[in-house]
Amino acid sequence: MDFRFDFAVDENENSEADAHFLLLCSPEQKQESREKSRGSADLAAKPSPKLAAAKHQDEAALKKNLCVKAAKEHSIPQDLNKVLENKVLETVLGLSHVKLSVVERTCSGDADSEGIVSKSVSSHSDLIPGVYEGGLKIWECTYDLMDYLSEAEIEFTNKTVLDLGCGAGLLGIVALQGEAARVHFQDYNSTVIDEITLPNVVANCISEGRSGKDRKASKPPSKRPRKAEGSPDVLSRCRFFSGEWSQVSQLLSNSKPCLKYDIILTSETIYNPDYYSALHDTLAQLLDGNGRVYLASKVHYFGVGGGVYLFEKFIEDKNVFKTSLVKTIDQGLQRCIMEIAFKNSC
């Protein structure tokens, strides 16, 4: 219902009634009516501080509720061919990923229960706060972090890794190919996990998939749909979650044993300062005492307000973590890789 429209109709009806009243009443009554009307208008224009504060609190609560999405763990289908059904694969930096334009054409109904694909396409937007947080698209900082992980020779063997805000899941796939013991993937939207992340993981784990060591030397994968074979062993090391960070963090923390991660990988997740508190608390709750976070981000996100230096200041004020900028990329919009660890870590 459009309340602004309803209010306008009521206002017109009241104006007609007031005019009819003024035609019938005495001069003294007319003057009294006008003074009452002016008084009401002044009250409407200048609400009391208490009312204004209450309104602000209500709006803040509503905004918070809109952004909270319950945590959900996604099961891995037994028939892996169903995961890749109707998917067309492309390759980037040696990794397979589903072609987004095909997903946009074919994903509808139950496959897009959140409606994020249709909303993203119709609004021509890669970001709808509290509804769709950009996970369908592979953002450029993901490539930056993939390059850094290779250049710095980050060791994943036998590590427990979380790809936070995973989207396409390429960072977690790199960790899988690096022989991580466990890799967990999280995205805000369940549609992203089911239609993008899980298919990408399956596509890179099937018998035609390549290890991280030889992927640059091998031929690009075919764009034709593949038959999924030989991947259950790798997939047994994976878990998939959707939902808002605080909700997923609570779900993981309540598991037995309580999950802690040696490495948390995250890219393009600090664009909105409104999410900093939830992100900081999630990292503090899920990172192992001597673990490391590798975060890739633009220096500043125009139109949204977040960025590397703002988040760095936020962390400094919280006094829980220490940070260091381990790489800066100057091509195009300046971007950085940030390493985060607990202040008392080794």
Coordinates of C-alpha atoms in Angstrom, one line a residue:
M1 CA 0.0 0.0 0.0
D2 CA 1.3 3.5 -0.9
F3 CA 0.7 5.5 2.3
R4 CA 1.7 8.7 0.7
F5 CA -1.2 8.4 -1.7
D6 CA -3.7 7.6 1.0
F7 CA -2.6 10.5 3.1
A8 CA -3.0 12.9 0.1
V9 CA -6.6 11.8 -0.4
D10 CA -7.4 12.3 3.3
E11 CA -5.8 15.7 3.2
N12 CA -7.9 16.8 0.2
E13 CA -11.1 15.5 1.9
N14 CA -10.2 17.5 5.1
S15 CA -9.5 20.6 3.0
E16 CA -13.0 20.4 1.4
A17 CA -14.6 19.9 4.8
D18 CA -12.8 22.9 6.2
A19 CA -13.8 25.2 3.3
H20 CA -17.5 24.1 3.7
F21 CA -17.2 24.8 7.5
L22 CA -15.8 28.3 6.9
L23 CA -18.6 29.3 4.6
L24 CA -21.2 28.5 7.3
C25 CA -19.5 29.8 10.5
S26 CA -19.2 33.3 12.0
P27 CA -16.1 35.6 11.6
E28 CA -15.1 34.7 15.2
Q29 CA -15.3 31.0 14.5
K30 CA -13.4 31.4 11.2
Q31 CA -10.6 33.2 13.1
E32 CA -10.5 30.5 15.8
S33 CA -10.4 27.7 13.2
R34 CA -7.5 29.4 11.3
E35 CA -5.5 29.7 14.6
K36 CA -6.1 26.0 15.4
S37 CA -5.0 25.0 11.9
R38 CA -1.8 27.1 12.2
G39 CA -1.1 25.5 15.6
S40 CA -1.5 22.0 14.2
A41 CA 0.8 22.8 11.3
D42 CA 3.4 24.1 13.6
L43 CA 3.3 20.9 15.7
A44 CA 3.6 18.8 12.5
A45 CA 6.5 20.9 11.3
K46 CA 8.3 20.9 14.7
P47 CA 7.9 17.5 16.4
S48 CA 9.1 17.2 19.9
P49 CA 12.7 15.9 20.5
K50 CA 11.2 12.7 22.1
L51 CA 9.1 12.0 19.1
A52 CA 12.0 12.6 16.7
A53 CA 14.2 10.3 18.7
A54 CA 11.6 7.6 18.8
K55 CA 11.1 7.9 15.0
H56 CA 14.9 7.6 14.5
Q57 CA 15.0 4.5 16.7
D58 CA 12.1 2.9 14.8
E59 CA 13.8 3.6 11.4
A60 CA 17.1 2.2 12.7
A61 CA 15.5 -0.9 14.0
L62 CA 13.6 -1.4 10.7
K63 CA 16.8 -1.0 8.7
K64 CA 18.6 -3.5 10.9
N65 CA 15.8 -6.1 10.6
L66 CA 15.8 -5.7 6.9
C67 CA 19.5 -6.6 6.8
V68 CA 19.4 -9.7 9.0
K69 CA 19.1 -12.9 7.1
A70 CA 18.9 -16.2 9.0
A71 CA 21.8 -18.6 8.6
K72 CA 21.4 -21.8 6.6
E73 CA 23.7 -24.7 5.8
H74 CA 23.3 -26.0 2.2
S75 CA 23.5 -29.7 1.6
I76 CA 25.6 -31.1 -1.3
P77 CA 23.3 -33.0 -3.7
Q78 CA 24.2 -36.7 -4.1
D79 CA 23.7 -36.4 -7.9
L80 CA 26.4 -33.9 -8.8
N81 CA 25.3 -33.7 -12.4
K82 CA 22.2 -31.9 -11.2
V83 CA 24.4 -29.2 -9.8
L84 CA 25.9 -28.5 -13.3
E85 CA 22.6 -28.9 -15.1
N86 CA 21.9 -26.0 -17.5
K87 CA 25.2 -24.4 -16.6
V88 CA 27.7 -23.1 -19.1
L89 CA 31.3 -22.9 -17.9
E90 CA 34.0 -20.3 -18.5
T91 CA 37.5 -20.0 -17.2
V92 CA 39.5 -17.3 -15.5
L93 CA 43.0 -17.6 -14.0
G94 CA 42.8 -21.3 -14.7
L95 CA 39.6 -21.8 -12.7
S96 CA 36.2 -22.8 -14.0
H97 CA 33.1 -20.7 -13.2
V98 CA 29.5 -20.6 -14.4
K99 CA 28.6 -18.0 -17.0
L100 CA 26.5 -15.4 -15.2
S101 CA 24.5 -14.3 -18.3
V102 CA 23.2 -17.9 -18.7
V103 CA 22.3 -18.0 -15.0
E104 CA 20.4 -14.8 -15.4
R105 CA 18.4 -16.3 -18.3
T106 CA 17.7 -19.7 -16.7
C107 CA 17.4 -19.1 -13.0
S108 CA 13.8 -18.5 -12.0
G109 CA 11.1 -19.9 -9.8
D110 CA 12.3 -22.1 -6.9
A111 CA 15.9 -21.8 -8.1
D112 CA 15.7 -18.0 -7.3
S113 CA 13.4 -18.1 -4.3
E114 CA 14.9 -14.8 -3.0
G115 CA 14.2 -13.2 -6.4
I116 CA 17.7 -11.6 -6.5
V117 CA 18.5 -12.6 -10.1
S118 CA 15.4 -10.9 -11.5
K119 CA 15.8 -7.9 -9.1
S120 CA 19.4 -7.4 -10.1
V121 CA 18.6 -7.7 -13.8
S122 CA 15.6 -5.4 -13.7
S123 CA 17.3 -2.8 -11.6
H124 CA 20.6 -3.0 -13.5
S125 CA 22.3 -3.1 -10.1
D126 CA 25.0 -5.3 -8.6
L127 CA 24.0 -4.3 -5.1
I128 CA 20.6 -4.0 -3.4
P129 CA 21.4 -3.5 0.4
G130 CA 19.7 -6.0 2.6
V131 CA 18.4 -7.9 -0.4
Y132 CA 21.3 -8.8 -2.7
E133 CA 24.9 -8.2 -1.7
G134 CA 26.7 -8.6 -5.1
G135 CA 27.5 -12.4 -4.9
L136 CA 26.5 -13.2 -8.5
K137 CA 29.4 -11.1 -9.9
I138 CA 33.2 -11.8 -9.7
W139 CA 34.7 -8.5 -8.4
E140 CA 38.2 -7.4 -9.4
C141 CA 39.6 -7.5 -5.9
T142 CA 39.0 -11.3 -6.0
Y143 CA 41.6 -11.6 -8.8
D144 CA 44.0 -9.3 -6.8
L145 CA 43.8 -11.6 -3.8
M146 CA 44.2 -14.7 -5.9
D147 CA 47.4 -13.2 -7.3
Y148 CA 48.7 -12.3 -3.9
L149 CA 48.0 -15.8 -2.4
S150 CA 50.1 -17.2 -5.2
E151 CA 52.9 -14.5 -5.0
A152 CA 53.2 -14.8 -1.2
E153 CA 53.0 -18.6 -1.4
I154 CA 50.4 -18.7 1.4
E155 CA 50.3 -22.2 2.7
F156 CA 46.9 -23.9 2.8
T157 CA 48.0 -27.5 3.5
N158 CA 46.0 -29.1 6.3
K159 CA 44.5 -25.7 7.2
T160 CA 40.9 -24.9 8.0
V161 CA 39.8 -22.0 5.7
L162 CA 36.7 -19.8 5.4
D163 CA 35.8 -18.0 2.2
L164 CA 33.7 -15.2 3.8
G165 CA 31.3 -13.4 1.4
C166 CA 32.4 -16.0 -1.1
G167 CA 30.3 -15.2 -4.2
A168 CA 31.8 -17.3 -6.9
G169 CA 33.9 -19.1 -4.3
L170 CA 37.2 -18.8 -6.3
L171 CA 39.2 -18.0 -3.2
G172 CA 38.0 -21.1 -1.4
I173 CA 38.6 -23.1 -4.5
V174 CA 42.3 -21.9 -4.5
A175 CA 42.5 -23.1 -0.9
L176 CA 41.0 -26.5 -1.9
Q177 CA 43.6 -26.9 -4.6
G178 CA 46.2 -26.0 -2.1
E179 CA 45.2 -29.1 -0.1
A180 CA 43.4 -27.3 2.7
A181 CA 41.9 -29.8 5.2
R182 CA 38.5 -28.0 5.2
V183 CA 37.1 -25.1 3.3
H184 CA 33.8 -23.5 4.2
F185 CA 32.0 -21.0 1.9
Q186 CA 29.6 -18.3 3.1
D187 CA 27.5 -15.8 1.1
Y188 CA 24.6 -13.5 2.2
N189 CA 22.3 -15.0 -0.5
S190 CA 21.2 -18.6 -0.7
T191 CA 20.6 -18.3 -4.4
V192 CA 24.3 -17.4 -4.9
I193 CA 25.4 -20.5 -3.0
D194 CA 23.1 -22.9 -4.9
E195 CA 23.5 -21.4 -8.4
I196 CA 27.0 -20.0 -8.4
T197 CA 29.3 -21.2 -5.6
L198 CA 28.4 -24.9 -5.4
P199 CA 28.5 -25.3 -9.2
N200 CA 31.9 -23.6 -9.3
V201 CA 33.3 -25.8 -6.6
V202 CA 31.9 -29.0 -8.3
A203 CA 33.2 -27.8 -11.7
N204 CA 36.7 -27.4 -10.3
C205 CA 36.7 -30.7 -8.4
I206 CA 35.6 -33.1 -11.1
S207 CA 38.0 -35.5 -12.7
E208 CA 38.8 -33.1 -15.5
G209 CA 39.8 -30.4 -12.9
R210 CA 43.3 -29.4 -12.3
S211 CA 45.5 -28.9 -9.3
G212 CA 46.7 -25.4 -8.4
K213 CA 50.3 -26.3 -9.5
D214 CA 49.5 -27.1 -13.1
R215 CA 46.4 -25.1 -13.9
K216 CA 48.3 -22.3 -15.7
A217 CA 50.0 -24.8 -18.0
S218 CA 46.9 -26.8 -19.0
K219 CA 44.2 -26.0 -21.6
P220 CA 41.1 -24.0 -20.8
P221 CA 38.1 -26.2 -19.9
S222 CA 35.3 -26.7 -22.4
K223 CA 32.3 -24.4 -22.2
R224 CA 30.0 -27.4 -22.7
P225 CA 28.2 -28.8 -19.7
R226 CA 30.3 -31.5 -18.0
K227 CA 29.6 -34.8 -16.4
A228 CA 30.6 -34.6 -12.7
E229 CA 32.7 -37.5 -11.7
G230 CA 35.4 -38.2 -9.1
S231 CA 34.8 -35.3 -6.8
P232 CA 33.1 -36.7 -3.6
D233 CA 36.5 -36.8 -1.8
V234 CA 37.2 -33.1 -2.3
L235 CA 33.6 -32.1 -1.6
S236 CA 33.7 -33.9 1.7
R237 CA 36.1 -31.2 2.8
C238 CA 33.5 -28.5 2.0
R239 CA 30.6 -26.9 3.7
F240 CA 28.3 -24.2 2.4
F241 CA 26.4 -21.5 4.3
S242 CA 24.2 -18.5 3.5
G243 CA 22.9 -15.7 5.7
E244 CA 24.1 -12.6 7.5
W245 CA 27.5 -12.7 9.1
S246 CA 26.4 -12.6 12.7
Q247 CA 23.8 -15.3 12.1
V248 CA 26.3 -17.6 10.4
S249 CA 28.9 -16.9 13.0
Q250 CA 26.4 -17.9 15.7
L251 CA 25.6 -21.1 13.9
L252 CA 29.3 -22.1 13.5
S253 CA 30.2 -21.1 17.1
N254 CA 27.4 -23.3 18.4
S255 CA 28.7 -26.3 16.5
K256 CA 30.5 -29.1 18.4
P257 CA 33.4 -28.7 18.4
C258 CA 33.3 -24.9 18.0
L259 CA 34.8 -24.0 14.6
K260 CA 37.8 -21.8 14.4
Y261 CA 39.6 -21.0 11.1
D262 CA 43.3 -20.8 10.4
I263 CA 42.7 -18.6 7.4
I264 CA 39.8 -16.4 6.5
L265 CA 39.7 -15.1 2.9
T266 CA 37.4 -12.2 2.0
S267 CA 37.1 -9.8 -0.9
E268 CA 35.1 -6.6 -1.5
T269 CA 33.3 -6.9 1.8
I270 CA 34.1 -3.5 3.4
Y271 CA 32.2 -1.3 0.9
N272 CA 29.5 -0.4 3.5
P273 CA 30.5 1.0 6.9
D274 CA 27.1 -0.1 8.3
Y275 CA 28.4 -3.7 8.1
Y276 CA 31.8 -3.1 9.8
S277 CA 30.7 -4.0 13.3
A278 CA 29.1 -7.4 12.2
L279 CA 32.2 -8.2 10.1
H280 CA 34.6 -7.3 12.9
D281 CA 32.7 -9.4 15.4
T282 CA 32.5 -12.3 13.0
L283 CA 36.3 -12.3 12.4
A284 CA 36.9 -12.0 16.2
Q285 CA 34.6 -15.0 16.9
L286 CA 35.7 -17.3 14.1
L287 CA 39.4 -16.7 13.6
D288 CA 41.9 -19.0 15.4
G289 CA 44.1 -17.3 17.9
N290 CA 47.1 -17.5 15.6
G291 CA 45.1 -17.3 12.4
R292 CA 45.2 -14.8 9.6
V293 CA 42.6 -12.9 7.6
Y294 CA 43.5 -11.8 4.0
L295 CA 41.1 -9.1 2.9
A296 CA 41.1 -7.5 -0.6
S297 CA 39.4 -4.1 -1.1
K298 CA 39.3 -0.9 -3.0
V299 CA 40.8 2.1 -1.1
H300 CA 37.4 3.8 -1.4
Y301 CA 34.0 2.9 -2.5
F302 CA 32.4 5.9 -4.1
G303 CA 28.7 6.3 -3.4
V304 CA 28.7 3.8 -0.5
G305 CA 31.4 5.3 1.7
G306 CA 33.5 2.4 2.8
G307 CA 37.1 1.5 2.1
V308 CA 40.5 0.3 3.3
Y309 CA 41.5 3.2 5.5
L310 CA 38.1 3.6 7.1
F311 CA 38.0 -0.1 8.0
E312 CA 41.6 0.1 9.2
K313 CA 40.6 3.0 11.6
F314 CA 37.5 1.0 12.7
I315 CA 39.8 -2.0 13.6
E316 CA 42.2 0.3 15.4
D317 CA 39.5 1.8 17.6
K318 CA 38.3 -1.7 18.5
N319 CA 41.8 -2.6 19.7
V320 CA 41.4 -6.4 19.0
F321 CA 43.3 -6.9 15.8
K322 CA 46.5 -5.7 14.2
T323 CA 46.6 -4.9 10.5
S324 CA 49.1 -4.4 7.8
L325 CA 48.7 -3.5 4.1
V326 CA 50.8 -6.2 2.3
K327 CA 50.1 -5.2 -1.2
T328 CA 48.8 -2.1 -3.1
I329 CA 47.5 -2.2 -6.7
D330 CA 47.6 1.1 -8.5
Q331 CA 46.0 0.2 -11.9
G332 CA 42.6 1.8 -12.2
L333 CA 41.0 2.4 -8.8
Q334 CA 43.6 1.9 -6.1
R335 CA 43.2 -1.4 -4.3
C336 CA 44.9 -3.1 -1.4
I337 CA 45.4 -6.4 0.3
M338 CA 45.2 -6.2 4.1
E339 CA 46.5 -8.9 6.5
I340 CA 44.6 -9.0 9.9
A341 CA 45.6 -10.9 13.0
F342 CA 44.9 -10.8 16.7
K343 CA 47.1 -8.4 18.6
N344 CA 48.5 -11.1 20.9
S345 CA 49.1 -13.6 18.1
C346 CA 52.4 -15.1 17.1

